[in-house]
Amino acid sequence: METKIQTGPVSTKAQMQTVPKKKFKVKSLLGYAAFVGPALLFFLVIQILPFLMGLYYSFTSWNGVSSAVEWVGLENYLKIFTNDPAFFNSFIFTTKFMFAAVIISNVIGFAFALMLNAALKTKNVLRTVFFLPNVIGGLLLGFIWQFIFVKGFASLGNMTGLEFFKMPWLGDETTAFWGIVIVFAWQTSGYMMVIYIAALQGVDTSLLEAAKMDGASAWTLLTKIIVPLILPAFTICLFLTISMAFKIFDLNISLTGGGPFNSTQSVAINIYQEAFQNNRYGLGTAKSILFFVVVAIFTTVQVMMTKKREVEA
């Protein structure tokens, strides 16, 4: 018994099916290229390329001005770990500042969010007032608070006789540290407040009403229902404040300039002075690469821990 194989109609049908698929793939690639291409190009030029160039210069002794670039290998990194106590002192200061600033700014921002999420008549005005410091530039904000600490607090101290206002806020190591923390928290807490308010408005009110009917206290509502439901907002706010606190530069340089006696010098100021004032660009970029690695480790660990809590909650 013979079997007849009809190849003509089948091949024609297959061609009709493959041609539209190929056209669809080409159109998809063109669409991706049109919409993603410009953003990807700018990202490569503005972010990736400078990072790779900085990584290269960290292995050189370039002074940032001359055309001669001498390859020195790991010499810059060895200098940092063996003969640069100023960098490690600035790193210790920055780490302590980060922990204090992150906790205080998030606590204040979350407290503002809880207050303004209630049915207040002036909540829109208060949201604007609390968010306004975030709009002001860091240098300008630092000079404003420098005047407040030096002149304003001194006048209040003479009027009231309170020792709190008479302290040398920017002239002592301890008070200067807390002065920078206060200004940072004052600037960033409004931004954190906006994120927390957006998260609080997404909480289902029926859950809160049901818990109230069951006799749950305000503290129980906050810790057992509200906070677990808005943990993604905590993840975002902690990530933002950790990165901003680590990279602090403008507030630090306008308030204290790293003084007194470099006791409040952040890592960013140390890198800036090394690269652009001491004309050791290679050593400065080596410090910035190490600083990038440390900040990446801190933020990655924080995101992993808070994301894990989100899943558990």
Coordinates of C-alpha atoms in Angstrom, one line a residue:
M1 CA 0.0 0.0 0.0
E2 CA 1.5 3.3 -1.1
T3 CA 1.5 6.4 1.1
K4 CA 1.3 9.8 -0.6
I5 CA 3.1 12.6 1.0
Q6 CA 1.8 16.0 0.0
T7 CA 4.6 18.5 0.5
G8 CA 3.3 21.5 -1.4
P9 CA 0.4 22.8 0.7
V10 CA 2.3 22.0 4.0
S11 CA 5.4 23.9 3.0
T12 CA 3.3 26.9 1.8
K13 CA 1.4 26.9 5.1
A14 CA 4.7 26.8 7.1
Q15 CA 6.0 29.7 5.1
M16 CA 2.9 31.7 5.9
Q17 CA 3.3 31.0 9.6
T18 CA 7.1 31.8 9.8
V19 CA 7.0 35.1 7.8
P20 CA 4.7 36.9 10.3
K21 CA 6.8 35.6 13.2
K22 CA 9.9 36.9 11.7
K23 CA 8.3 40.3 11.0
F24 CA 7.0 40.4 14.6
K25 CA 10.5 39.7 16.0
V26 CA 12.0 42.4 13.8
K27 CA 9.3 44.9 14.9
S28 CA 9.9 44.0 18.5
L29 CA 13.6 44.5 18.3
L30 CA 13.1 47.8 16.5
G31 CA 10.7 48.8 19.3
Y32 CA 13.1 47.9 22.0
A33 CA 15.9 49.7 20.3
A34 CA 13.8 52.9 19.8
F35 CA 12.5 53.0 23.4
V36 CA 15.3 51.4 25.4
G37 CA 18.3 52.3 23.2
P38 CA 18.6 56.0 24.1
A39 CA 18.3 55.3 27.8
L40 CA 20.8 52.5 27.6
L41 CA 23.2 54.7 25.6
F42 CA 23.0 57.5 28.2
F43 CA 23.5 55.0 31.0
L44 CA 26.6 53.5 29.3
V45 CA 28.1 57.0 28.6
I46 CA 27.2 58.6 32.0
Q47 CA 27.5 55.7 34.4
I48 CA 29.4 52.6 33.1
L49 CA 32.1 54.4 31.0
P50 CA 33.2 56.8 33.8
F51 CA 33.2 53.9 36.3
L52 CA 35.5 51.8 34.0
M53 CA 37.7 54.8 33.5
G54 CA 37.9 55.4 37.2
L55 CA 38.7 51.8 37.8
Y56 CA 41.6 52.1 35.3
Y57 CA 42.9 55.3 36.9
S58 CA 42.9 53.7 40.3
F59 CA 45.8 51.6 39.1
T60 CA 47.8 54.6 37.9
S61 CA 49.7 57.5 39.5
W62 CA 47.9 60.1 37.3
N63 CA 47.7 63.6 38.9
G64 CA 44.5 64.5 37.0
V65 CA 46.2 67.2 34.9
S66 CA 49.2 65.9 32.8
S67 CA 48.9 63.6 29.8
A68 CA 51.4 61.2 31.3
V69 CA 49.6 58.2 33.0
E70 CA 51.9 55.8 34.8
W71 CA 50.6 52.3 35.6
V72 CA 51.4 51.4 39.3
G73 CA 49.3 48.4 39.8
L74 CA 48.1 47.8 43.3
E75 CA 50.3 50.5 44.8
N76 CA 47.5 52.9 45.5
Y77 CA 45.4 50.3 47.3
L78 CA 48.5 49.3 49.4
K79 CA 49.0 52.9 50.4
I80 CA 45.4 53.2 51.6
F81 CA 45.6 50.1 53.8
T82 CA 49.1 50.7 55.1
N83 CA 49.8 54.5 55.2
D84 CA 46.6 56.5 55.2
P85 CA 45.0 56.8 58.7
A86 CA 43.1 59.9 57.6
F87 CA 41.0 57.8 55.2
F88 CA 40.1 55.3 57.9
N89 CA 39.3 58.0 60.4
S90 CA 36.9 59.6 57.8
F91 CA 35.4 56.2 57.1
I92 CA 34.8 55.6 60.9
F93 CA 33.1 59.0 61.1
T94 CA 31.0 58.4 58.0
T95 CA 29.8 55.0 59.3
K96 CA 28.8 56.4 62.7
F97 CA 27.1 59.3 61.0
M98 CA 25.2 56.9 58.7
F99 CA 23.8 54.8 61.6
A100 CA 22.7 57.8 63.6
A101 CA 21.3 59.8 60.6
V102 CA 19.4 56.8 59.1
I103 CA 17.7 55.9 62.4
I104 CA 16.7 59.5 63.3
S105 CA 15.6 60.6 59.8
N106 CA 13.4 57.5 59.3
V107 CA 11.9 57.7 62.8
I108 CA 11.0 61.4 62.2
G109 CA 9.7 60.7 58.7
F110 CA 7.5 57.9 59.8
A111 CA 6.2 59.9 62.7
F112 CA 5.3 62.8 60.4
A113 CA 3.6 60.3 58.0
L114 CA 1.5 58.8 60.8
M115 CA 0.5 62.3 62.0
L116 CA -0.4 63.6 58.5
N117 CA -2.2 60.4 57.4
A118 CA -4.9 61.3 59.9
A119 CA -7.8 63.5 59.1
L120 CA -6.2 66.9 59.7
K121 CA -7.5 70.1 58.1
T122 CA -4.0 71.4 57.6
K123 CA -2.3 68.2 56.5
N124 CA -1.6 69.4 52.9
V125 CA 0.0 72.6 54.2
L126 CA 2.1 70.6 56.7
R127 CA 3.2 68.1 54.1
T128 CA 4.5 71.0 52.0
V129 CA 6.3 72.6 55.1
F130 CA 7.9 69.3 56.1
F131 CA 9.0 68.5 52.5
L132 CA 10.3 71.9 51.7
P133 CA 13.8 71.4 53.3
N134 CA 14.5 68.6 50.8
V135 CA 14.1 71.1 47.9
I136 CA 16.8 73.4 49.3
G137 CA 20.3 72.6 48.0
G138 CA 22.8 71.0 50.4
L139 CA 25.4 73.8 50.3
L140 CA 22.8 76.6 50.9
L141 CA 21.2 74.5 53.6
G142 CA 24.5 74.0 55.3
F143 CA 25.3 77.8 55.3
I144 CA 21.9 78.6 56.7
W145 CA 22.3 76.1 59.6
Q146 CA 25.9 77.3 60.1
F147 CA 24.4 80.8 60.8
I148 CA 21.8 79.2 63.1
F149 CA 24.3 77.2 65.1
V150 CA 26.9 80.0 65.4
K151 CA 24.7 83.2 65.7
G152 CA 21.2 82.0 66.4
F153 CA 21.9 79.5 69.1
A154 CA 24.3 82.0 70.8
S155 CA 21.6 84.6 70.9
L156 CA 19.1 82.2 72.3
G157 CA 21.6 81.1 74.9
N158 CA 22.2 84.6 76.1
M159 CA 18.4 85.2 76.2
T160 CA 17.4 82.0 78.0
G161 CA 20.6 81.0 79.8
L162 CA 20.2 77.4 78.7
E163 CA 23.4 75.5 78.3
F164 CA 22.0 73.7 75.3
F165 CA 22.2 76.8 73.1
K166 CA 25.6 77.9 74.6
M167 CA 27.5 74.8 73.4
P168 CA 30.1 75.2 70.6
W169 CA 27.9 73.3 68.1
L170 CA 30.4 73.4 65.3
G171 CA 33.6 73.9 67.3
D172 CA 33.6 70.6 69.2
E173 CA 34.0 67.1 67.8
T174 CA 30.9 65.7 69.5
T175 CA 28.5 68.6 69.0
A176 CA 29.7 69.1 65.4
F177 CA 28.8 65.4 64.7
W178 CA 25.3 65.8 66.1
G179 CA 24.9 69.1 64.3
I180 CA 25.5 67.5 61.0
V181 CA 23.1 64.7 62.0
I182 CA 20.4 67.2 62.9
V183 CA 20.7 69.1 59.6
F184 CA 20.7 65.8 57.6
A185 CA 17.6 64.5 59.4
W186 CA 15.9 67.9 59.0
Q187 CA 16.6 67.8 55.2
T188 CA 15.7 64.2 54.4
S189 CA 12.9 63.3 56.8
G190 CA 10.3 65.2 54.7
Y191 CA 11.2 63.0 51.7
M192 CA 10.9 59.9 53.7
M193 CA 7.6 61.1 55.0
V194 CA 6.2 61.3 51.5
I195 CA 7.1 57.6 50.8
Y196 CA 5.7 56.5 54.2
I197 CA 2.4 58.4 53.5
A198 CA 2.0 56.8 50.1
A199 CA 2.5 53.4 51.8
L200 CA 0.0 54.2 54.7
Q201 CA -2.6 55.2 52.2
G202 CA -2.4 51.8 50.6
V203 CA -3.3 50.0 53.9
D204 CA -6.8 48.5 53.9
T205 CA -8.8 50.4 56.5
S206 CA -11.2 47.4 57.0
L207 CA -8.3 45.5 58.6
L208 CA -7.7 48.3 61.1
E209 CA -11.4 48.7 61.9
A210 CA -11.7 44.9 62.4
A211 CA -8.7 45.0 64.8
K212 CA -10.2 47.9 66.7
M213 CA -13.5 46.0 67.1
D214 CA -11.5 43.1 68.5
G215 CA -10.0 45.4 71.1
A216 CA -6.5 46.0 69.7
S217 CA -4.7 49.0 71.1
A218 CA -3.0 51.7 69.0
W219 CA 0.4 50.2 69.7
T220 CA -0.8 46.8 68.6
L221 CA -2.3 48.3 65.4
L222 CA 1.0 50.0 64.6
T223 CA 3.4 47.1 65.3
K224 CA 1.2 44.1 64.3
I225 CA -0.7 45.4 61.3
I226 CA 0.6 48.8 59.9
V227 CA 4.3 48.2 60.0
P228 CA 4.2 44.7 58.5
L229 CA 2.0 45.9 55.7
I230 CA 4.3 48.8 54.7
L231 CA 7.6 47.0 55.1
P232 CA 8.4 47.7 51.4
A233 CA 8.4 51.4 52.2
F234 CA 10.9 50.8 55.0
T235 CA 13.1 48.9 52.5
I236 CA 13.1 51.9 50.1
C237 CA 13.6 54.5 52.8
L238 CA 16.4 52.7 54.5
F239 CA 18.1 52.1 51.1
L240 CA 17.9 55.8 50.2
T241 CA 19.0 57.2 53.6
I242 CA 21.9 54.7 53.9
S243 CA 23.2 55.7 50.4
M244 CA 22.7 59.4 51.0
A245 CA 24.3 59.4 54.5
F246 CA 27.3 57.5 53.2
K247 CA 27.8 59.9 50.3
I248 CA 27.3 63.1 52.4
F249 CA 29.5 65.9 51.0
D250 CA 27.7 69.3 50.6
L251 CA 26.3 69.5 54.1
N252 CA 29.5 68.4 55.6
I253 CA 31.7 70.8 53.7
S254 CA 29.4 73.8 54.2
L255 CA 28.8 73.2 57.9
T256 CA 32.2 72.2 59.3
G257 CA 34.5 71.7 56.3
G258 CA 35.6 68.4 58.0
G259 CA 36.7 70.2 61.2
P260 CA 37.6 70.7 63.9
F261 CA 40.9 69.0 63.1
N262 CA 39.3 66.7 60.5
S263 CA 37.2 65.1 63.2
T264 CA 34.0 65.4 61.0
Q265 CA 35.6 64.7 57.6
S266 CA 33.4 62.4 55.5
V267 CA 34.9 59.9 53.1
A268 CA 33.6 62.0 50.2
I269 CA 35.5 65.0 51.4
N270 CA 38.6 62.9 51.9
I271 CA 38.4 61.6 48.3
Y272 CA 37.8 65.1 47.0
Q273 CA 40.8 66.6 48.7
E274 CA 43.0 63.7 47.6
A275 CA 42.0 63.9 44.0
F276 CA 41.5 67.6 43.4
Q277 CA 43.5 69.4 46.1
N278 CA 46.5 67.1 46.5
N279 CA 46.5 66.3 42.8
R280 CA 46.7 62.5 43.4
Y281 CA 43.8 61.5 41.1
G282 CA 44.9 57.9 40.9
L283 CA 44.9 57.5 44.7
G284 CA 41.6 59.4 45.0
T285 CA 39.9 57.1 42.5
A286 CA 41.3 54.0 44.3
K287 CA 39.6 55.3 47.5
S288 CA 36.4 55.9 45.6
I289 CA 36.4 52.4 44.3
L290 CA 36.9 51.0 47.8
F291 CA 34.1 53.3 49.0
F292 CA 31.8 52.1 46.3
V293 CA 32.4 48.5 47.3
V294 CA 31.6 49.2 50.9
V295 CA 28.5 51.2 50.2
A296 CA 27.3 48.4 47.8
I297 CA 27.8 45.8 50.5
F298 CA 26.0 47.8 53.1
T299 CA 23.0 48.5 50.9
T300 CA 22.8 45.0 49.5
V301 CA 22.8 43.5 53.0
Q302 CA 20.1 45.9 54.1
V303 CA 17.9 45.2 51.1
M304 CA 18.3 41.4 51.6
M305 CA 17.4 41.6 55.3
T306 CA 14.4 43.9 54.8
K307 CA 13.2 41.9 51.8
K308 CA 13.4 38.7 53.9
R309 CA 11.3 40.4 56.6
E310 CA 8.8 41.4 54.0
V311 CA 8.4 37.7 52.9
E312 CA 8.1 36.6 56.5
A313 CA 5.5 39.2 57.3

